[in-house]
PDB file of C-alpha atoms in Angstrom:
ATOM      1  CA  MET A   1     105.658 109.101  85.567  1.00 43.00           C
ATOM      2  CA  ALA A   2     105.120 108.554  89.248  1.00 43.00           C
ATOM      3  CA  ALA A   3     108.735 108.607  89.900  1.00 37.00           C
ATOM      4  CA  SER A   4     108.718 112.274  89.981  1.00 34.00           C
ATOM      5  CA  MET A   5     106.315 112.157  92.959  1.00 40.00           C
ATOM      6  CA  LEU A   6     108.427 110.035  95.207  1.00 40.00           C
ATOM      7  CA  LYS A   7     110.207 110.977  98.626  1.00 40.00           C
ATOM      8  CA  GLU A   8     111.808 108.163 100.531  1.00 44.00           C
ATOM      9  CA  SER A   9     114.012 108.909 103.423  1.00 37.00           C
ATOM     10  CA  GLY A  10     117.805 108.423 102.394  1.00 37.00           C
ATOM     11  CA  LEU A  11     116.917 106.695  98.919  1.00 34.00           C
ATOM     12  CA  PRO A  12     117.027 109.232  96.056  1.00 32.00           C
ATOM     13  CA  SER A  13     115.441 107.641  92.641  1.00 32.00           C
ATOM     14  CA  PRO A  14     118.123 108.139  90.066  1.00 27.00           C
ATOM     15  CA  LEU A  15     120.608 105.955  91.492  1.00 25.00           C
ATOM     16  CA  LEU A  16     120.029 102.681  89.680  1.00 28.00           C
ATOM     17  CA  HIS A  17     119.792 102.508  85.870  1.00 29.00           C
ATOM     18  CA  ARG A  18     118.994  99.462  84.203  1.00 31.00           C
ATOM     19  CA  THR A  19     119.664  98.771  80.562  1.00 29.00           C
ATOM     20  CA  PRO A  20     116.199  97.734  78.650  1.00 31.00           C
ATOM     21  CA  THR A  21     116.218  94.134  77.531  1.00 32.00           C
ATOM     22  CA  SER A  22     113.851  91.819  76.162  1.00 33.00           C
ATOM     23  CA  ALA A  23     111.846  89.565  78.664  1.00 33.00           C
ATOM     24  CA  PRO A  24     113.447  86.002  78.640  1.00 31.00           C
ATOM     25  CA  GLN A  25     111.549  83.893  75.997  1.00 28.00           C
ATOM     26  CA  SER A  26     111.775  80.860  77.835  1.00 27.00           C
ATOM     27  CA  ALA A  27     109.786  82.454  80.756  1.00 29.00           C
ATOM     28  CA  LEU A  28     106.981  83.896  78.785  1.00 26.00           C
ATOM     29  CA  ASN A  29     103.344  82.713  79.375  1.00 29.00           C
ATOM     30  CA  PRO A  30     101.232  84.640  76.650  1.00 27.00           C
ATOM     31  CA  VAL A  31      98.265  86.405  77.625  1.00 27.00           C
ATOM     32  CA  HIS A  32      96.650  88.882  75.192  1.00 27.00           C
ATOM     33  CA  LEU A  33      94.965  92.091  76.082  1.00 28.00           C
ATOM     34  CA  ALA A  34      94.064  95.151  73.875  1.00 27.00           C
ATOM     35  CA  PHE A  35      92.941  98.353  75.287  1.00 28.00           C
ATOM     36  CA  SER A  36      92.855 101.952  74.310  1.00 27.00           C
ATOM     37  CA  CYS A  37      95.995 103.856  73.274  1.00 27.00           C
ATOM     38  CA  GLN A  38      98.354 106.489  74.474  1.00 30.00           C
ATOM     39  CA  THR A  39     102.048 106.870  73.833  1.00 29.00           C
ATOM     40  CA  SER A  40     103.111 107.532  77.537  1.00 33.00           C
ATOM     41  CA  PRO A  41     104.638 104.547  79.256  1.00 35.00           C
ATOM     42  CA  HIS A  42     102.971 105.271  82.501  1.00 36.00           C
ATOM     43  CA  HIS A  43      99.421 104.947  80.778  1.00 35.00           C
ATOM     44  CA  LEU A  44     100.627 101.495  79.635  1.00 37.00           C
ATOM     45  CA  ASP A  45      98.087 101.993  76.609  1.00 36.00           C
ATOM     46  CA  CYS A  46      98.185  99.855  73.605  1.00 34.00           C
ATOM     47  CA  CYS A  47     101.880  98.420  73.877  1.00 40.00           C
ATOM     48  CA  LYS A  48     103.420  95.159  74.415  1.00 43.00           C
ATOM     49  CA  LEU A  49     103.617  94.763  78.192  1.00 47.00           C
ATOM     50  CA  TYR A  50     105.349  91.896  80.187  1.00 45.00           C
ATOM     51  CA  CYS A  51     103.736  91.460  83.642  1.00 47.00           C
ATOM     52  CA  ARG A  52     106.590  89.769  85.668  1.00 43.00           C
ATOM     53  CA  SER A  53     106.734  88.712  89.380  1.00 37.00           C
ATOM     54  CA  GLY A  54     108.005  85.179  89.450  1.00 34.00           C
ATOM     55  CA  ALA A  55     106.613  83.674  86.193  1.00 30.00           C
ATOM     56  CA  ILE A  56     106.370  86.133  83.446  1.00 30.00           C
ATOM     57  CA  ARG A  57     102.991  87.014  81.844  1.00 32.00           C
ATOM     58  CA  GLN A  58     102.849  88.699  78.599  1.00 30.00           C
ATOM     59  CA  LEU A  59     100.085  91.260  77.668  1.00 32.00           C
ATOM     60  CA  GLU A  60     100.448  92.265  73.993  1.00 31.00           C
ATOM     61  CA  ALA A  61      98.561  95.111  71.912  1.00 29.00           C
ATOM     62  CA  LYS A  62      99.620  97.031  68.758  1.00 28.00           C
ATOM     63  CA  LYS A  63      99.976 100.664  69.010  1.00 29.00           C
ATOM     64  CA  ARG A  64      97.591 102.584  66.747  1.00 29.00           C
ATOM     65  CA  SER A  65      96.805 106.388  66.682  1.00 30.00           C
ATOM     66  CA  ARG A  66      93.725 107.420  68.942  1.00 30.00           C
ATOM     67  CA  CYS A  67      92.154 104.145  68.710  1.00 34.00           C
ATOM     68  CA  LYS A  68      89.401 102.648  71.027  1.00 34.00           C
ATOM     69  CA  CYS A  69      90.352  98.988  71.364  1.00 33.00           C
ATOM     70  CA  SER A  70      87.998  96.480  72.939  1.00 32.00           C
ATOM     71  CA  LYS A  71      89.287  94.582  75.777  1.00 31.00           C
ATOM     72  CA  THR A  72      89.978  90.789  75.193  1.00 29.00           C
ATOM     73  CA  SER A  73      91.699  88.398  77.584  1.00 29.00           C
ATOM     74  CA  LEU A  74      92.920  84.906  77.349  1.00 23.00           C
ATOM     75  CA  LEU A  75      93.670  84.310  81.034  1.00 26.00           C
ATOM     76  CA  THR A  76      93.497  80.649  81.860  1.00 30.00           C
ATOM     77  CA  ASN A  77      94.685  80.994  85.459  1.00 35.00           C
ATOM     78  CA  GLU A  78      91.826  82.264  87.868  1.00 42.00           C
ATOM     79  CA  ALA A  79      93.572  81.599  91.135  1.00 51.00           C
ATOM     80  CA  THR A  80      93.060  83.886  94.120  1.00 81.00           C
ATOM     81  CA  THR A  81      93.186  87.497  92.764  1.00 86.00           C
ATOM     82  CA  VAL A  82      91.911  90.968  93.558  1.00 89.00           C
ATOM     83  CA  GLU A  83      91.310  93.868  91.397  1.00 91.00           C
ATOM     84  CA  LEU A  84      93.711  96.903  92.418  1.00 92.00           C
ATOM     85  CA  PRO A  85      94.572 100.231  91.368  1.00 92.00           C
ATOM     86  CA  CYS A  86      98.142 100.278  90.217  1.00 91.00           C
ATOM     87  CA  LEU A  87     100.815 103.003  90.356  1.00 92.00           C
ATOM     88  CA  PRO A  88     103.714 102.611  88.099  1.00 90.00           C
ATOM     89  CA  PHE A  89     107.284 103.551  89.091  1.00 91.00           C
ATOM     90  CA  ASN A  90     110.843 103.270  87.633  1.00 88.00           C
ATOM     91  CA  PRO A  91     113.395 100.683  88.450  1.00 86.00           C
ATOM     92  CA  SER A  92     115.295 102.834  91.001  1.00 90.00           C
ATOM     93  CA  GLU A  93     111.848 102.878  92.940  1.00 93.00           C
ATOM     94  CA  VAL A  94     111.397  99.178  93.691  1.00 95.00           C
ATOM     95  CA  PHE A  95     109.231  98.888  96.592  1.00 96.00           C
ATOM     96  CA  THR A  96     109.437  95.892  99.149  1.00 97.00           C
ATOM     97  CA  PRO A  97     107.242  94.457 101.840  1.00 97.00           C
ATOM     98  CA  SER A  98     107.576  95.929 105.215  1.00 96.00           C
ATOM     99  CA  ALA A  99     109.121  99.034 103.722  1.00 96.00           C
ATOM    100  CA  SER A 100     107.522 102.358 104.083  1.00 95.00           C
ATOM    101  CA  LYS A 101     107.667 105.671 102.124  1.00 94.00           C
ATOM    102  CA  THR A 102     105.893 108.964 101.418  1.00 93.00           C
ATOM    103  CA  LEU A 103     104.613 109.842  97.930  1.00 91.00           C
ATOM    104  CA  HIS A 104     103.580 113.158  96.883  1.00 91.00           C
ATOM    105  CA  LEU A 105     100.533 112.833  94.441  1.00 87.00           C
ATOM    106  CA  TYR A 106      99.871 115.705  92.554  1.00 86.00           C
ATOM    107  CA  GLU A 107      98.795 114.950  88.914  1.00 84.00           C
ATOM    108  CA  ALA A 108      94.953 114.636  88.230  1.00 82.00           C
ATOM    109  CA  ARG A 109      94.886 110.945  87.507  1.00 80.00           C
ATOM    110  CA  PHE A 110      96.665 109.941  90.734  1.00 82.00           C
ATOM    111  CA  LEU A 111      94.579 112.283  92.828  1.00 83.00           C
ATOM    112  CA  ALA A 112      91.567 110.540  91.159  1.00 82.00           C
ATOM    113  CA  LEU A 113      92.923 107.278  92.360  1.00 83.00           C
ATOM    114  CA  LEU A 114      93.327 108.572  95.705  1.00 83.00           C
ATOM    115  CA  GLU A 115      89.750 109.614  96.145  1.00 84.00           C
ATOM    116  CA  VAL A 116      88.678 106.127  95.419  1.00 85.00           C
ATOM    117  CA  LEU A 117      91.218 104.152  97.423  1.00 87.00           C
ATOM    118  CA  GLY A 118      88.707 103.650 100.177  1.00 86.00           C
ATOM    119  CA  LYS A 119      86.652 101.223  98.036  1.00 88.00           C
ATOM    120  CA  TYR A 120      89.863  99.347  97.920  1.00 90.00           C
ATOM    121  CA  ASN A 121      90.569  99.096 101.729  1.00 89.00           C
ATOM    122  CA  ASN A 122      93.159 101.776 100.951  1.00 92.00           C
ATOM    123  CA  LEU A 123      95.373  99.416  99.050  1.00 93.00           C
ATOM    124  CA  PHE A 124      96.967  99.346  95.553  1.00 94.00           C
ATOM    125  CA  ALA A 125      99.549  97.721  93.725  1.00 95.00           C
ATOM    126  CA  HIS A 126     103.200  99.259  93.492  1.00 96.00           C
ATOM    127  CA  ILE A 127     104.727  98.243  90.110  1.00 93.00           C
ATOM    128  CA  ILE A 128     107.903  98.826  88.356  1.00 89.00           C
ATOM    129  CA  VAL A 129     107.612  99.588  84.570  1.00 84.00           C
ATOM    130  CA  GLU A 130     110.564  99.878  82.274  1.00 76.00           C
ATOM    131  CA  ARG A 131     111.033  99.925  78.526  1.00 75.00           C
ATOM    132  CA  VAL A 132     112.202  96.894  76.905  1.00 70.00           C
ATOM    133  CA  VAL A 133     113.230  96.176  73.406  1.00 64.00           C
ATOM    134  CA  GLY A 134     110.389  96.962  70.746  1.00 60.00           C
ATOM    135  CA  HIS A 135     110.204  96.959  66.707  1.00 56.00           C
ATOM    136  CA  SER A 136     108.273  98.263  64.067  1.00 57.00           C
ATOM    137  CA  LEU A 137     105.536  96.556  62.341  1.00 56.00           C
ATOM    138  CA  GLY A 138     105.762  98.863  58.920  1.00 57.00           C
ATOM    139  CA  LEU A 139     103.010 101.020  57.680  1.00 62.00           C
ATOM    140  CA  GLY A 140     103.234 103.392  60.613  1.00 61.00           C
ATOM    141  CA  GLN A 141     102.170 100.797  63.091  1.00 64.00           C
ATOM    142  CA  GLU A 142     104.902  99.883  65.780  1.00 63.00           C
ATOM    143  CA  ILE A 143     104.986  98.079  69.126  1.00 66.00           C
ATOM    144  CA  ASN A 144     105.819  99.980  72.194  1.00 65.00           C
ATOM    145  CA  SER A 145     107.339  97.487  74.813  1.00 70.00           C
ATOM    146  CA  PHE A 146     107.416  98.031  78.540  1.00 70.00           C
ATOM    147  CA  ALA A 147     107.874  95.350  81.368  1.00 69.00           C
ATOM    148  CA  ALA A 148     105.755  95.668  84.322  1.00 73.00           C
ATOM    149  CA  THR A 149     107.753  93.838  87.116  1.00 81.00           C
ATOM    150  CA  TYR A 150     108.169  93.514  90.932  1.00 90.00           C
ATOM    151  CA  GLY A 151     104.742  94.114  92.228  1.00 94.00           C
ATOM    152  CA  CYS A 152     104.115  94.931  95.760  1.00 97.00           C
ATOM    153  CA  LEU A 153     100.807  95.280  97.480  1.00 96.00           C
ATOM    154  CA  ALA A 154     100.812  98.838  99.272  1.00 95.00           C
ATOM    155  CA  GLN A 155      98.472  99.967 101.868  1.00 94.00           C
ATOM    156  CA  VAL A 156      98.031 103.726 102.535  1.00 93.00           C
ATOM    157  CA  GLU A 157      98.673 104.533 106.228  1.00 93.00           C
ATOM    158  CA  SER A 158      98.409 108.286 106.280  1.00 92.00           C
ATOM    159  CA  VAL A 159      97.420 111.292 104.006  1.00 91.00           C
ATOM    160  CA  ARG A 160      98.156 114.861 104.409  1.00 91.00           C
ATOM    161  CA  GLN A 161      96.540 117.445 102.044  1.00 89.00           C
ATOM    162  CA  LEU A 162      98.666 119.983 100.515  1.00 89.00           C
ATOM    163  CA  GLU A 163      98.040 123.161  98.553  1.00 89.00           C
ATOM    164  CA  VAL A 164      99.198 121.255  95.499  1.00 89.00           C
ATOM    165  CA  GLY A 165      98.248 117.603  95.862  1.00 88.00           C
ATOM    166  CA  ALA A 166      98.549 115.270  98.922  1.00 89.00           C
ATOM    167  CA  LEU A 167     101.417 113.458 100.963  1.00 92.00           C
ATOM    168  CA  VAL A 168     100.632 109.707 101.049  1.00 92.00           C
ATOM    169  CA  THR A 169     102.649 107.340 103.351  1.00 94.00           C
ATOM    170  CA  ILE A 170     102.359 103.917 102.358  1.00 95.00           C
ATOM    171  CA  ARG A 171     103.653 100.242 103.692  1.00 96.00           C
ATOM    172  CA  GLY A 172     104.538  97.406 101.631  1.00 96.00           C
ATOM    173  CA  ILE A 173     102.406  94.229 102.772  1.00 96.00           C
ATOM    174  CA  GLY A 174     103.680  91.567 100.261  1.00 96.00           C
ATOM    175  CA  ARG A 175     104.629  90.832  96.611  1.00 97.00           C
ATOM    176  CA  VAL A 176     102.052  90.521  93.852  1.00 95.00           C
ATOM    177  CA  SER A 177     102.010  89.507  90.197  1.00 91.00           C
ATOM    178  CA  ILE A 178      99.616  91.476  88.041  1.00 87.00           C
ATOM    179  CA  VAL A 179      97.919  88.769  85.879  1.00 85.00           C
ATOM    180  CA  GLU A 180      95.347  91.274  84.051  1.00 81.00           C
ATOM    181  CA  ILE A 181      95.087  94.902  83.225  1.00 80.00           C
ATOM    182  CA  THR A 182      91.301  95.710  83.665  1.00 86.00           C
ATOM    183  CA  GLN A 183      91.342  99.491  83.273  1.00 86.00           C
ATOM    184  CA  VAL A 184      93.570 102.415  81.843  1.00 81.00           C
ATOM    185  CA  GLU A 185      91.698 105.574  82.477  1.00 84.00           C
ATOM    186  CA  PRO A 186      91.238 107.615  84.460  1.00 85.00           C
ATOM    187  CA  PHE A 187      93.901 105.477  86.267  1.00 86.00           C
ATOM    188  CA  LEU A 188      95.496 102.180  85.758  1.00 87.00           C
ATOM    189  CA  LYS A 189      93.681  99.057  87.406  1.00 89.00           C
ATOM    190  CA  GLY A 190      94.560  95.279  87.449  1.00 88.00           C
ATOM    191  CA  LYS A 191      94.125  92.088  88.851  1.00 90.00           C
ATOM    192  CA  ALA A 192      96.786  91.068  91.218  1.00 91.00           C
ATOM    193  CA  SER A 193      97.387  87.492  92.873  1.00 92.00           C
ATOM    194  CA  PRO A 194      99.756  86.740  95.665  1.00 94.00           C
ATOM    195  CA  PHE A 195     103.548  86.048  94.861  1.00 94.00           C
ATOM    196  CA  GLN A 196     105.378  84.467  98.024  1.00 93.00           C
ATOM    197  CA  ASP A 197     108.311  82.298  98.762  1.00 96.00           C
ATOM    198  CA  ASP A 198     108.257  78.502  98.298  1.00 95.00           C
ATOM    199  CA  ILE A 199     107.257  76.366 101.223  1.00 92.00           C
ATOM    200  CA  PRO A 200     110.453  76.150 103.180  1.00 89.00           C
ATOM    201  CA  GLU A 201     112.033  72.712 103.771  1.00 90.00           C
ATOM    202  CA  ASP A 202     114.828  73.695 106.306  1.00 95.00           C
ATOM    203  CA  ILE A 203     112.925  75.122 108.938  1.00 95.00           C
ATOM    204  CA  LYS A 204     115.854  74.959 111.290  1.00 96.00           C
ATOM    205  CA  GLY A 205     118.181  76.580 109.105  1.00 96.00           C
ATOM    206  CA  ILE A 206     115.692  79.398 108.308  1.00 97.00           C
ATOM    207  CA  SER A 207     115.024  79.977 112.125  1.00 97.00           C
ATOM    208  CA  SER A 208     118.734  80.138 112.989  1.00 97.00           C
ATOM    209  CA  MET A 209     119.636  82.337 110.120  1.00 98.00           C
ATOM    210  CA  THR A 210     116.628  84.573 110.922  1.00 97.00           C
ATOM    211  CA  LYS A 211     118.140  84.821 114.655  1.00 97.00           C
ATOM    212  CA  LYS A 212     121.422  85.715 113.139  1.00 98.00           C
ATOM    213  CA  LEU A 213     119.979  88.464 110.950  1.00 98.00           C
ATOM    214  CA  LYS A 214     118.056  89.956 113.651  1.00 97.00           C
ATOM    215  CA  GLN A 215     121.219  90.163 115.761  1.00 98.00           C
ATOM    216  CA  ILE A 216     123.161  91.957 113.236  1.00 98.00           C
ATOM    217  CA  LEU A 217     120.222  94.500 112.498  1.00 97.00           C
ATOM    218  CA  ALA A 218     119.883  95.212 116.308  1.00 96.00           C
ATOM    219  CA  ASP A 219     123.596  96.290 115.982  1.00 97.00           C
ATOM    220  CA  VAL A 220     123.029  98.375 112.953  1.00 96.00           C
ATOM    221  CA  GLN A 221     119.929  99.997 114.670  1.00 94.00           C
ATOM    222  CA  GLN A 222     122.094 100.906 117.767  1.00 92.00           C
ATOM    223  CA  LEU A 223     125.064 102.294 115.451  1.00 93.00           C
ATOM    224  CA  GLN A 224     122.425 104.522 113.542  1.00 91.00           C
ATOM    225  CA  ILE A 225     121.486 106.033 116.707  1.00 88.00           C
ATOM    226  CA  LYS A 226     124.953 106.904 117.565  1.00 87.00           C
ATOM    227  CA  LEU A 227     125.790 108.343 114.297  1.00 85.00           C
ATOM    228  CA  LYS A 228     124.580 111.777 114.179  1.00 68.00           C
ATOM    229  CA  THR A 229     123.655 112.930 110.734  1.00 65.00           C
ATOM    230  CA  SER A 230     121.017 115.644 111.438  1.00 59.00           C
ATOM    231  CA  SER A 231     119.305 117.141 114.472  1.00 55.00           C
ATOM    232  CA  SER A 232     115.944 116.526 112.488  1.00 54.00           C
ATOM    233  CA  ASP A 233     116.390 112.842 111.995  1.00 59.00           C
ATOM    234  CA  SER A 234     114.019 110.768 113.731  1.00 62.00           C
ATOM    235  CA  LEU A 235     115.460 108.337 116.313  1.00 66.00           C
ATOM    236  CA  GLN A 236     112.885 105.680 114.935  1.00 81.00           C
ATOM    237  CA  THR A 237     114.846 104.534 111.662  1.00 90.00           C
ATOM    238  CA  PRO A 238     113.233 103.089 108.623  1.00 93.00           C
ATOM    239  CA  LEU A 239     114.857  99.863 109.556  1.00 95.00           C
ATOM    240  CA  GLU A 240     113.188 100.076 113.108  1.00 94.00           C
ATOM    241  CA  LYS A 241     109.931 100.589 111.538  1.00 94.00           C
ATOM    242  CA  ALA A 242     110.209  97.951 109.137  1.00 96.00           C
ATOM    243  CA  LEU A 243     111.235  95.358 111.746  1.00 96.00           C
ATOM    244  CA  GLN A 244     108.129  96.310 113.902  1.00 95.00           C
ATOM    245  CA  TRP A 245     105.894  95.586 111.019  1.00 95.00           C
ATOM    246  CA  ALA A 246     107.679  92.599 109.981  1.00 96.00           C
ATOM    247  CA  GLU A 247     107.455  90.988 113.637  1.00 95.00           C
ATOM    248  CA  LYS A 248     103.671  91.420 114.008  1.00 91.00           C
ATOM    249  CA  GLY A 249     102.595  91.355 110.221  1.00 86.00           C
ATOM    250  CA  ASP A 250      99.299  92.762 109.169  1.00 77.00           C
ATOM    251  CA  GLN A 251      96.311  91.875 111.438  1.00 72.00           C
ATOM    252  CA  ASP A 252      93.863  92.487 108.784  1.00 77.00           C
ATOM    253  CA  SER A 253      92.281  89.045 108.036  1.00 75.00           C
ATOM    254  CA  SER A 254      91.274  90.189 104.245  1.00 75.00           C
ATOM    255  CA  LEU A 255      95.012  90.543 103.804  1.00 82.00           C
ATOM    256  CA  LYS A 256      95.917  87.031 104.838  1.00 85.00           C
ATOM    257  CA  LEU A 257      96.756  85.554 101.769  1.00 88.00           C
ATOM    258  CA  PHE A 258      98.951  88.527 100.627  1.00 92.00           C
ATOM    259  CA  VAL A 259     100.981  88.788 103.916  1.00 94.00           C
ATOM    260  CA  PRO A 260     104.170  86.602 103.635  1.00 95.00           C
ATOM    261  CA  ARG A 261     105.553  84.294 106.480  1.00 95.00           C
ATOM    262  CA  ARG A 262     107.411  86.115 109.524  1.00 96.00           C
ATOM    263  CA  GLU A 263     110.861  84.987 108.092  1.00 97.00           C
ATOM    264  CA  GLU A 264     110.151  86.221 104.671  1.00 97.00           C
ATOM    265  CA  ARG A 265     108.859  89.577 105.986  1.00 97.00           C
ATOM    266  CA  ILE A 266     112.048  89.860 108.322  1.00 98.00           C
ATOM    267  CA  SER A 267     114.398  89.203 105.195  1.00 98.00           C
ATOM    268  CA  PHE A 268     112.746  92.262 103.299  1.00 98.00           C
ATOM    269  CA  ALA A 269     112.766  94.216 106.428  1.00 97.00           C
ATOM    270  CA  ALA A 270     116.590  94.212 106.417  1.00 97.00           C
ATOM    271  CA  LEU A 271     116.634  96.093 103.069  1.00 97.00           C
ATOM    272  CA  GLN A 272     116.164  99.561 104.396  1.00 96.00           C
ATOM    273  CA  PRO A 273     118.246 102.858 103.814  1.00 94.00           C
ATOM    274  CA  VAL A 274     120.647 103.290 106.852  1.00 91.00           C
ATOM    275  CA  ALA A 275     121.697 106.745 108.306  1.00 87.00           C
ATOM    276  CA  GLY A 276     124.716 108.349 106.270  1.00 87.00           C
ATOM    277  CA  ALA A 277     124.498 105.930 103.648  1.00 91.00           C
ATOM    278  CA  SER A 278     126.711 106.930 100.483  1.00 93.00           C
ATOM    279  CA  ALA A 279     125.572 106.906  96.745  1.00 94.00           C
ATOM    280  CA  ARG A 280     127.403 103.612  96.344  1.00 95.00           C
ATOM    281  CA  GLU A 281     125.641 102.131  99.401  1.00 96.00           C
ATOM    282  CA  LEU A 282     122.324 103.250  98.102  1.00 96.00           C
ATOM    283  CA  HIS A 283     123.015 101.773  94.844  1.00 96.00           C
ATOM    284  CA  LYS A 284     123.985  98.483  96.701  1.00 97.00           C
ATOM    285  CA  LEU A 285     120.742  98.664  98.462  1.00 97.00           C
ATOM    286  CA  LEU A 286     118.882  98.981  95.398  1.00 96.00           C
ATOM    287  CA  GLN A 287     120.353  96.052  93.501  1.00 96.00           C
ATOM    288  CA  GLU A 288     119.860  93.813  96.861  1.00 97.00           C
ATOM    289  CA  ARG A 289     116.073  94.802  96.926  1.00 97.00           C
ATOM    290  CA  LEU A 290     115.784  93.765  93.225  1.00 95.00           C
ATOM    291  CA  LEU A 291     117.359  90.352  93.768  1.00 96.00           C
ATOM    292  CA  ALA A 292     115.205  89.862  96.783  1.00 97.00           C
ATOM    293  CA  MET A 293     112.076  90.580  95.073  1.00 96.00           C
ATOM    294  CA  GLU A 294     112.826  87.917  92.482  1.00 94.00           C
ATOM    295  CA  SER A 295     113.852  85.278  94.872  1.00 96.00           C
ATOM    296  CA  THR A 296     111.441  82.511  96.101  1.00 96.00           C
ATOM    297  CA  ASP A 297     113.966  81.018  98.389  1.00 97.00           C
ATOM    298  CA  THR A 298     113.445  82.497 101.981  1.00 97.00           C
ATOM    299  CA  LEU A 299     116.607  80.769 103.416  1.00 97.00           C
ATOM    300  CA  GLN A 300     118.857  82.097 100.610  1.00 97.00           C
ATOM    301  CA  ARG A 301     117.402  85.674 100.873  1.00 97.00           C
ATOM    302  CA  LEU A 302     118.327  85.412 104.461  1.00 98.00           C
ATOM    303  CA  LYS A 303     121.805  84.667 103.673  1.00 97.00           C
ATOM    304  CA  ASN A 304     122.038  87.286 100.967  1.00 97.00           C
ATOM    305  CA  VAL A 305     120.774  90.050 103.233  1.00 98.00           C
ATOM    306  CA  SER A 306     122.693  88.952 106.192  1.00 98.00           C
ATOM    307  CA  LEU A 307     125.915  89.588 104.154  1.00 98.00           C
ATOM    308  CA  PHE A 308     124.280  92.903 103.191  1.00 97.00           C
ATOM    309  CA  ALA A 309     123.549  93.808 106.620  1.00 97.00           C
ATOM    310  CA  GLU A 310     127.045  92.911 107.941  1.00 97.00           C
ATOM    311  CA  GLU A 311     128.473  95.189 105.329  1.00 96.00           C
ATOM    312  CA  SER A 312     126.133  98.047 106.525  1.00 96.00           C
ATOM    313  CA  ARG A 313     127.003  97.365 110.085  1.00 96.00           C
ATOM    314  CA  ALA A 314     130.824  97.691 109.427  1.00 96.00           C
ATOM    315  CA  SER A 315     130.358 100.759 107.331  1.00 95.00           C
ATOM    316  CA  ILE A 316     128.261 102.546 110.161  1.00 94.00           C
ATOM    317  CA  ALA A 317     130.574 101.331 112.694  1.00 94.00           C
ATOM    318  CA  ALA A 318     133.637 103.099 110.771  1.00 93.00           C
ATOM    319  CA  LYS A 319     131.498 106.195 110.347  1.00 92.00           C
ATOM    320  CA  VAL A 320     130.724 106.227 114.243  1.00 92.00           C
ATOM    321  CA  ALA A 321     134.484 105.996 115.073  1.00 91.00           C
ATOM    322  CA  ILE A 322     135.372 108.791 112.539  1.00 89.00           C
ATOM    323  CA  GLN A 323     132.636 110.726 114.123  1.00 86.00           C
ATOM    324  CA  SER A 324     133.993 110.126 117.702  1.00 85.00           C
ATOM    325  CA  LEU A 325     137.525 111.519 116.722  1.00 86.00           C
ATOM    326  CA  GLN A 326     136.101 114.535 115.388  1.00 75.00           C
ATOM    327  CA  LEU A 327     134.230 115.452 118.593  1.00 60.00           C
TER     328      LEU A 327
END
């Protein structure tokens, strides 16, 4: 799975484990799709697949040995969508708008995807895939169930070829919903639609909370610079990079519908790993990212991440104080 090909500064992948559960039945909007079979979850072949980002859409197919199933789709909502390659990851690697990270791609199917990304303006959908409860149909047939959640439109910023594979740096643009799987081999591909916050009502409250959050984050950034963790650490932290992008957004007009509003971008930019973070703090960060990806309330997310940022500020301040005593 692509999880084994991830590098993100300060954010190791195995910190978050979520017990697989069935998707909430009240939230299901059935869409049926049949496609060719494999048993590996990152192929998403011939299984029951719940696609969730906001509203949940269900893609369902029976598992059969080495079958060649014809594609059938009963999609009813043809809102703004774009067909994109998809890369699957586990829940510990949820990717948010404004964030950046580096992937080490080396498996053949992912290198095949990399070769054609130019046709998609260097864009792909970063999705989270996890097993949910399945059941046997009898007579040697069974349903494998996986949930495809927390979609984020990712843009490739740089590619560095290696002896084995390539290092690919990506930037999160905006949340997406995967509404249809259109291809399984040689790599996963699907139709994605924008998923953003609701139109805000309390504009004044959002403006005030955004200003407060930015001040907290400025303090966090200054404290990170003071905290000496490694001589090789860049002075430009993941937080600073995310905030720079969040302030200006993406200038590509073709991405206009997928780029969230400034306040929404800033609320996500706050959720970056900080210098010297402990395993517990990184676990908390992952939980906050999952909550943020599910929310459609900008003001509530700003409040939540402000509390998280205040905790980070206090933690780093304590570490800086201890460091000064040791000099």
